[in-house]
Coordinates of C-alpha atoms (C1' of nucleotides) in Angstrom, one line a residue:
Chain A
X15 CA 101.0 199.4 111.4
X16 CA 98.6 197.0 113.0
X17 CA 99.0 193.6 111.5
X18 CA 97.3 190.1 112.0
X19 CA 99.1 187.1 113.2
X20 CA 101.2 188.7 115.8
X21 CA 101.3 186.1 118.6
X22 CA 101.2 186.6 122.3
X23 CA 100.3 190.0 123.8
X24 CA 100.1 188.6 127.3
X25 CA 101.1 190.8 130.3
X26 CA 103.9 189.0 132.1
X27 CA 107.1 188.1 130.1
X28 CA 107.5 184.7 128.6
X29 CA 110.1 182.2 129.8
X30 CA 113.2 182.4 127.6
X31 CA 113.0 178.7 126.7
X32 CA 109.4 179.2 125.6
X33 CA 110.3 182.0 123.4
X34 CA 113.2 180.0 121.9
X35 CA 110.9 177.1 121.3
X36 CA 108.4 179.2 119.4
X37 CA 111.1 180.5 117.2
X38 CA 112.5 177.1 116.5
X39 CA 109.0 175.8 115.6
X40 CA 108.4 178.7 113.2
X41 CA 111.7 178.2 111.5
X42 CA 111.1 174.5 111.2
X43 CA 107.5 175.1 109.9
X44 CA 108.8 177.6 107.3
X45 CA 111.3 175.0 106.1
X46 CA 109.1 172.1 106.0
X47 CA 106.1 174.0 104.3
X48 CA 108.6 174.9 101.5
X49 CA 110.1 171.4 101.2
X50 CA 107.0 169.2 101.6
X51 CA 103.9 171.4 101.4
X52 CA 101.3 172.6 103.8
X53 CA 100.2 169.1 104.8
X54 CA 103.4 168.1 106.4
X55 CA 102.8 166.2 109.8
X56 CA 102.9 168.5 112.7
X57 CA 104.9 165.9 114.7
X58 CA 107.7 166.3 112.1
X59 CA 107.6 170.1 112.6
X60 CA 108.1 169.5 116.3
X61 CA 110.8 166.9 115.7
X62 CA 112.8 169.2 113.3
X63 CA 112.4 172.1 115.8
X64 CA 113.8 169.7 118.5
X65 CA 110.8 170.0 120.9
X66 CA 108.1 167.7 122.0
X67 CA 105.0 167.5 119.9
X68 CA 102.8 168.9 122.7
X69 CA 104.9 171.9 122.9
X70 CA 103.9 172.7 119.4
X71 CA 100.2 172.5 120.3
X72 CA 100.8 174.7 123.3
X73 CA 102.2 177.5 121.1
X74 CA 100.0 176.9 118.1
X75 CA 96.8 175.2 119.0
X76 CA 95.8 174.6 115.3
X77 CA 97.7 174.1 112.1
X78 CA 96.1 177.3 110.9
X79 CA 97.7 179.3 113.7
X80 CA 101.1 178.0 112.7
X81 CA 100.6 179.0 109.1
X82 CA 99.4 182.4 110.0
X83 CA 102.4 183.0 112.4
X84 CA 104.8 181.8 109.7
X85 CA 103.6 184.3 107.1
X86 CA 102.7 187.1 109.5
X87 CA 105.8 189.1 108.4
X88 CA 104.9 188.9 104.7
X89 CA 101.4 190.2 105.4
X90 CA 102.8 193.1 107.4
X91 CA 105.1 194.0 104.5
X92 CA 102.2 194.0 102.1
X93 CA 100.2 196.3 104.3
X94 CA 103.2 198.6 104.7
X95 CA 103.6 198.7 100.9
X96 CA 99.9 199.7 100.7
X97 CA 100.5 202.5 103.2
X98 CA 103.3 203.8 101.1
X99 CA 101.2 203.7 98.0
X100 CA 98.5 205.9 99.5
X101 CA 100.7 208.8 98.6
X102 CA 101.2 207.9 95.0
X103 CA 100.3 210.4 92.3
X104 CA 97.7 208.3 90.5
X105 CA 95.2 206.8 92.9
X106 CA 94.0 204.3 90.3
X107 CA 97.5 203.0 89.6
X108 CA 98.2 202.9 93.3
X109 CA 95.2 200.6 93.9
X110 CA 96.1 198.3 91.0
X111 CA 99.8 198.2 91.8
X112 CA 98.9 197.0 95.4
X113 CA 96.4 194.5 94.0
X114 CA 99.1 193.2 91.9
X115 CA 101.3 192.5 94.8
X116 CA 98.3 191.1 96.6
X117 CA 97.5 188.5 94.0
X118 CA 101.2 187.4 93.7
X119 CA 101.1 187.0 97.5
X120 CA 97.9 184.9 97.5
X121 CA 98.8 182.8 94.5
X122 CA 102.2 181.9 96.0
X123 CA 100.6 180.9 99.3
X124 CA 97.6 179.3 97.5
X125 CA 98.1 175.8 98.9
X126 CA 98.6 177.1 102.4
X127 CA 95.5 179.2 102.1
X128 CA 93.4 176.2 101.1
X129 CA 95.1 173.9 103.8
X130 CA 94.1 176.4 106.5
X131 CA 90.3 176.0 106.0
X132 CA 88.7 174.7 109.0
X133 CA 86.1 172.0 109.1
X134 CA 83.5 174.0 111.0
X135 CA 84.0 177.0 108.9
X136 CA 84.4 175.8 105.3
X137 CA 83.3 179.1 103.7
X138 CA 86.6 181.0 104.3
X139 CA 90.2 180.3 103.6
X140 CA 92.8 181.0 106.2
X141 CA 93.8 184.1 104.3
X142 CA 90.3 185.5 104.4
X143 CA 89.9 184.8 108.0
X144 CA 93.1 185.7 109.8
X145 CA 94.8 188.1 107.4
X146 CA 91.7 189.7 106.2
X147 CA 91.4 192.6 108.7
X148 CA 94.7 194.2 107.9
X149 CA 94.4 193.5 104.3
X150 CA 90.9 194.9 104.2
X151 CA 91.8 198.2 105.9
X152 CA 94.8 198.6 103.6
X153 CA 92.6 197.8 100.5
X154 CA 89.9 200.1 101.8
X155 CA 92.0 203.2 101.9
X156 CA 93.4 202.6 98.5
X157 CA 90.0 201.9 97.0
X158 CA 88.3 204.9 98.6
X159 CA 91.0 207.2 97.1
X160 CA 90.8 205.5 93.6
X161 CA 86.9 205.9 93.8
X162 CA 87.2 209.6 94.5
X163 CA 89.4 209.9 91.5
X164 CA 86.8 208.1 89.4
X165 CA 89.2 205.3 88.6
X166 CA 86.9 202.6 89.7
X167 CA 83.1 202.0 89.7
X168 CA 81.4 204.0 92.4
X169 CA 79.5 200.9 93.5
X170 CA 82.4 198.6 93.9
X171 CA 82.9 197.5 97.6
X172 CA 86.1 196.5 99.3
X173 CA 84.8 193.1 100.1
X174 CA 83.8 192.3 96.5
X175 CA 87.1 193.7 95.2
X176 CA 89.1 191.5 97.6
X177 CA 86.8 188.3 97.0
X178 CA 87.2 188.6 93.3
X179 CA 90.9 189.3 93.5
X180 CA 91.8 186.6 95.8
X181 CA 89.5 184.2 94.0
X182 CA 91.4 184.9 90.8
X183 CA 94.6 184.3 92.6
X184 CA 93.5 181.0 94.0
X185 CA 92.1 179.9 90.6
X186 CA 95.3 180.9 88.8
X187 CA 98.1 178.3 88.0
X188 CA 100.8 180.6 89.4
X189 CA 101.9 184.2 90.2
X190 CA 102.2 185.3 86.5
X191 CA 98.8 183.8 85.7
X192 CA 97.3 185.6 88.6
X193 CA 98.7 189.0 87.5
X194 CA 97.3 188.4 84.1
X195 CA 93.8 187.5 85.4
X196 CA 93.9 190.7 87.5
X197 CA 94.5 192.8 84.4
X198 CA 91.6 191.1 82.7
X199 CA 89.3 191.7 85.7
X200 CA 90.1 195.4 85.8
X201 CA 88.3 196.1 82.6
X202 CA 85.9 193.2 82.6
X203 CA 84.9 190.5 80.1
X204 CA 83.4 193.1 77.8
X205 CA 86.8 194.7 77.4
X206 CA 85.6 198.2 77.5
X207 CA 88.2 200.6 78.5
X208 CA 86.7 203.7 77.0
X209 CA 84.5 206.3 78.6
X210 CA 86.4 206.9 81.8
X211 CA 89.2 208.6 79.9
X212 CA 92.5 209.5 81.6
X213 CA 91.5 209.9 85.2
X214 CA 93.5 209.9 88.4
Chain B
X25 CA 76.6 164.9 75.1
X26 CA 79.9 163.7 76.3
X27 CA 80.3 164.3 79.9
X28 CA 82.9 163.7 82.6
X29 CA 82.6 161.4 85.6
X30 CA 80.8 158.5 83.8
X31 CA 82.3 155.4 85.5
X32 CA 83.0 152.1 84.1
X33 CA 83.2 151.6 80.3
X34 CA 84.6 148.0 80.5
X35 CA 83.8 145.4 78.0
X36 CA 82.2 142.6 79.7
X37 CA 79.0 143.3 81.8
X38 CA 79.3 143.9 85.5
X39 CA 77.8 141.5 88.0
X40 CA 74.4 142.6 89.3
X41 CA 75.4 142.8 92.9
X42 CA 78.4 145.0 92.0
X43 CA 76.1 147.4 90.1
X44 CA 73.7 147.4 93.0
X45 CA 76.6 148.2 95.4
X46 CA 77.8 151.1 93.3
X47 CA 74.3 152.6 93.3
X48 CA 74.0 152.2 97.1
X49 CA 77.3 153.7 97.6
X50 CA 76.5 156.7 95.5
X51 CA 73.2 157.2 97.2
X52 CA 74.7 157.0 100.6
X53 CA 77.6 159.4 99.6
X54 CA 75.1 161.9 98.3
X55 CA 73.1 161.8 101.5
X56 CA 76.2 162.1 103.8
X57 CA 77.8 164.8 101.7
X58 CA 74.7 166.8 102.3
X59 CA 74.3 166.0 106.0
X60 CA 77.9 166.2 107.1
X61 CA 80.0 167.8 104.5
X62 CA 82.6 166.5 102.1
X63 CA 85.0 165.2 104.8
X64 CA 82.6 162.5 106.1
X65 CA 84.6 159.2 106.8
X66 CA 84.5 156.9 103.9
X67 CA 83.9 154.0 106.2
X68 CA 80.7 155.7 107.1
X69 CA 79.6 155.9 103.5
X70 CA 80.3 152.2 103.2
X71 CA 78.3 151.4 106.4
X72 CA 75.3 153.5 105.3
X73 CA 75.4 151.7 101.9
X74 CA 75.4 148.4 103.7
X75 CA 78.7 147.2 102.1
X76 CA 82.2 146.5 103.3
X77 CA 84.6 149.5 103.3
X78 CA 87.0 147.7 100.8
X79 CA 84.1 147.5 98.4
X80 CA 84.0 151.3 98.4
X81 CA 87.6 151.4 97.4
X82 CA 87.0 148.9 94.6
X83 CA 84.4 151.1 93.0
X84 CA 85.9 154.5 93.9
X85 CA 89.6 154.3 94.5
X86 CA 89.8 157.9 95.8
X87 CA 87.4 160.2 97.6
X88 CA 87.6 162.4 94.5
X89 CA 86.2 159.6 92.2
X90 CA 83.3 159.3 94.6
X91 CA 82.7 163.0 94.6
X92 CA 82.9 163.2 90.8
X93 CA 80.5 160.3 90.3
X94 CA 77.9 161.8 92.8
X95 CA 77.7 165.0 90.8
X96 CA 78.1 163.7 87.3
X97 CA 74.4 164.1 86.5
X98 CA 74.5 167.7 87.6
X99 CA 77.5 168.4 85.3
X100 CA 75.7 166.8 82.4
X101 CA 72.6 168.8 83.0
X102 CA 74.7 172.0 83.0
X103 CA 76.4 171.1 79.8
X104 CA 73.0 170.2 78.2
X105 CA 71.7 173.6 79.3
X106 CA 74.7 175.2 77.6
X107 CA 74.0 173.2 74.3
X108 CA 70.4 174.6 74.4
X109 CA 71.6 178.1 74.9
X110 CA 73.7 177.9 71.8
X111 CA 70.6 178.8 69.8
X112 CA 69.5 181.8 71.8
X113 CA 68.8 185.1 70.0
X114 CA 71.5 187.1 71.9
X115 CA 75.0 185.4 72.0
X116 CA 76.1 187.6 74.7
X117 CA 73.2 187.0 77.0
X118 CA 73.4 183.3 76.2
X119 CA 76.9 183.1 77.4
X120 CA 76.3 185.1 80.7
X121 CA 73.1 183.1 81.3
X122 CA 75.1 179.9 81.2
X123 CA 77.9 181.4 83.4
X124 CA 75.2 182.4 85.9
X125 CA 74.2 178.7 86.2
X126 CA 77.8 177.8 86.3
X127 CA 78.8 180.0 89.2
X128 CA 75.8 178.8 91.1
X129 CA 76.8 175.2 90.6
X130 CA 80.4 175.8 91.5
X131 CA 79.4 177.9 94.6
X132 CA 77.0 175.3 95.7
X133 CA 79.7 172.5 95.5
X134 CA 82.5 174.7 96.8
X135 CA 83.4 172.7 99.7
X136 CA 83.4 169.5 97.7
X137 CA 85.5 171.1 94.9
X138 CA 88.2 172.1 97.6
X139 CA 87.9 168.7 99.3
X140 CA 88.7 167.0 96.0
X141 CA 92.2 168.5 95.7
X142 CA 94.9 166.0 95.5
X143 CA 98.0 166.1 97.5
X144 CA 100.2 165.5 94.5
X145 CA 98.5 168.1 92.3
X146 CA 97.5 171.0 94.5
X147 CA 97.1 173.4 91.8
X148 CA 93.7 172.2 90.6
X149 CA 90.4 171.6 92.3
X150 CA 88.3 168.6 91.6
X151 CA 86.1 170.6 89.4
X152 CA 88.9 171.9 87.4
X153 CA 90.3 168.6 86.8
X154 CA 87.6 166.1 86.2
X155 CA 84.6 168.2 85.1
X156 CA 86.8 170.7 83.2
X157 CA 86.8 169.1 79.8
X158 CA 83.0 169.0 79.3
X159 CA 82.5 172.3 80.9
X160 CA 85.3 173.8 78.8
X161 CA 83.9 172.7 75.5
X162 CA 80.4 174.0 76.4
X163 CA 81.9 177.3 77.5
X164 CA 84.1 177.5 74.5
X165 CA 81.2 177.3 71.9
X166 CA 79.2 179.9 73.8
X167 CA 82.2 182.2 74.1
X168 CA 83.1 181.9 70.5
X169 CA 79.6 182.9 69.3
X170 CA 79.6 185.9 71.8
X171 CA 82.9 186.9 70.6
X172 CA 81.8 186.9 66.9
X173 CA 78.8 189.2 68.1
X174 CA 81.3 191.5 69.7
X175 CA 79.7 191.0 73.1
X176 CA 83.1 190.1 74.8
X177 CA 86.6 191.2 74.4
X178 CA 88.4 189.5 71.4
X179 CA 91.3 188.6 73.5
X180 CA 89.4 186.7 76.3
X181 CA 90.2 183.0 76.3
X182 CA 88.0 180.2 77.5
X183 CA 90.6 179.2 80.1
X184 CA 90.9 182.7 81.6
X185 CA 87.0 183.0 81.5
X186 CA 86.5 179.8 83.4
X187 CA 89.4 180.5 85.8
X188 CA 88.1 183.8 86.8
X189 CA 84.4 182.6 86.9
X190 CA 85.1 179.7 89.2
X191 CA 87.4 181.6 91.2
X192 CA 84.7 184.1 92.0
X193 CA 82.4 181.2 92.8
X194 CA 84.8 179.6 95.2
X195 CA 85.6 183.0 96.9
X196 CA 81.9 183.8 97.2
X197 CA 80.0 183.3 100.4
X198 CA 77.1 181.6 98.7
X199 CA 75.2 181.2 95.4
X200 CA 73.7 184.7 95.5
X201 CA 77.1 186.3 96.2
X202 CA 78.6 184.3 93.3
X203 CA 76.0 185.7 90.9
X204 CA 76.6 189.1 92.1
X205 CA 80.4 188.8 91.7
X206 CA 79.9 187.4 88.1
X207 CA 77.9 190.6 87.2
X208 CA 80.7 192.8 88.6
X209 CA 83.3 190.9 86.6
X210 CA 81.4 191.3 83.4
X211 CA 82.1 194.9 83.2
X212 CA 85.2 195.1 85.3
X213 CA 86.3 197.2 88.3
X214 CA 86.2 200.4 86.2
X215 CA 82.6 199.9 85.6
X216 CA 82.8 201.0 82.0
X217 CA 79.8 199.7 80.0
X218 CA 79.9 202.3 77.2
X219 CA 81.6 202.0 74.0
X220 CA 80.5 198.7 72.8
X221 CA 76.9 199.8 72.5
X222 CA 74.0 197.5 72.0
X223 CA 75.6 194.4 70.5
X224 CA 74.3 190.8 70.3
Chain C
dA19 C1' 84.6 138.1 89.9
dC20 C1' 83.4 140.2 93.7
dC21 C1' 82.7 140.9 98.6
dT22 C1' 84.1 141.1 103.7
dG23 C1' 85.9 142.9 108.0
dA24 C1' 89.9 142.8 110.4
dA25 C1' 94.7 144.5 110.5
dC26 C1' 97.8 148.0 109.5
dA27 C1' 99.8 152.7 109.1
dC28 C1' 99.5 157.4 109.9
dC29 C1' 98.6 161.6 112.2
dG30 C1' 96.3 164.9 115.2
dT31 C1' 95.3 165.6 120.2
dT32 C1' 95.6 164.7 125.1
dC33 C1' 97.5 163.7 129.5
dA34 C1' 100.2 162.1 133.4
dA35 C1' 104.7 162.8 134.9
dG36 C1' 108.7 165.6 134.9
dT37 C1' 111.8 170.1 135.7
Chain D
dA30 C1' 105.2 177.7 134.0
dC31 C1' 106.6 175.0 130.7
dC32 C1' 108.2 170.7 128.6
dT33 C1' 108.2 165.8 127.4
dG34 C1' 106.9 161.5 125.0
dA35 C1' 103.8 158.0 125.3
dA36 C1' 98.9 156.8 124.9
dC37 C1' 94.6 157.4 122.6
dA38 C1' 91.3 158.1 118.8
dC39 C1' 90.3 158.4 114.1
dC40 C1' 90.5 157.3 109.4
dG41 C1' 92.3 155.9 105.0
dT42 C1' 94.2 151.6 102.8
dT43 C1' 95.4 146.9 102.2
dC44 C1' 95.0 142.0 102.5
dA45 C1' 93.9 137.2 103.5
dA46 C1' 89.9 134.6 103.5
dG47 C1' 85.4 133.9 101.9
dT48 C1' 81.2 133.2 98.2

DNA sequence: ACCTGAACACCGTTCAAGT
DNA sequence: ACCTGAACACCGTTCAAGT
């Protein structure tokens, strides 16, 4: 399963101390993001990891790179979960089950997603930029199957689906709120649930 | 019409130089936000306004206060627009016409909304904190009327409506995109538009 | 009462010197 | 090839001194 955020695919092997330092930095960043939020000084991450600050910049040129690396595993898990759901009996339920996991993921990392916005590209959050590709392909397959089953509107694109879903997750006050907002969006403000009947 | 962001309701009158400085700062901030984005150095705002930097802090203690003051007029206009729409023939169309203006407003100020997030309260954007009250009461009246007309789901709350709507606006790539996403949300992912019939 | 600009603190980024 | 920590630059905030 291809996933975003996997660092380093260079040819020759990396020196063992460099590999160890990268791991220490990731562990320190994970801890400090939890403890003090996504704006924690990068020097502090380096200090806790026991390396010089410039070493952090060598491995992770921007704060965003660090954030993405820290949560790469979780994104991979989410995509794997989506791959498993592609076999589920009900294509409609499969899609919305995955979206449910997705909004929880985004809502939980909300602060990090916003902190990862770059100055030059203020239109996109870190989630939408770096993790978007793998998320998008996962969502795309689930959506296509749900569409064939008639469980979603034929005109709904993946991009719109993901934009709306992550927008709701970012606007939500927490994971539970995000899941509730997703349920509302599924049937719309008008609340119509009729005509489509029991599909899938 | 009560609105957010109106500065200064102190008793005794303000010295004329203080009033002039506040105006200069607002004008300079408006220009620089347009030219260089919401992260422009505050010292630069003060310099363009022709005042000392500490004067800026006296009038607007946080960057957020400055942002809110700059866009207070626009928020007021949006609320007035909502007040006018409360008389419209179709309650459902009135609500969605206003929401259409609302998403354009939020999408246009998207970067500012995100820049206004505080460190201590990372759950809310500036829009949701400072302009929320007046927006909320406007939306509330339009929603109540639309609900009585059966144009929206009976269980839809103002808070959920505004959370979803502004979330879509923030996730959108621009004003046009935001309007499109609003239309999708209105009827939901399932695309059902049936059962409710021609209400309003 | 309000203004000023310099001083201070903090943090991201770079770089010369090491191994 | 990689690491180090000090130096640099930038910006928000405060404060002593002015009017």
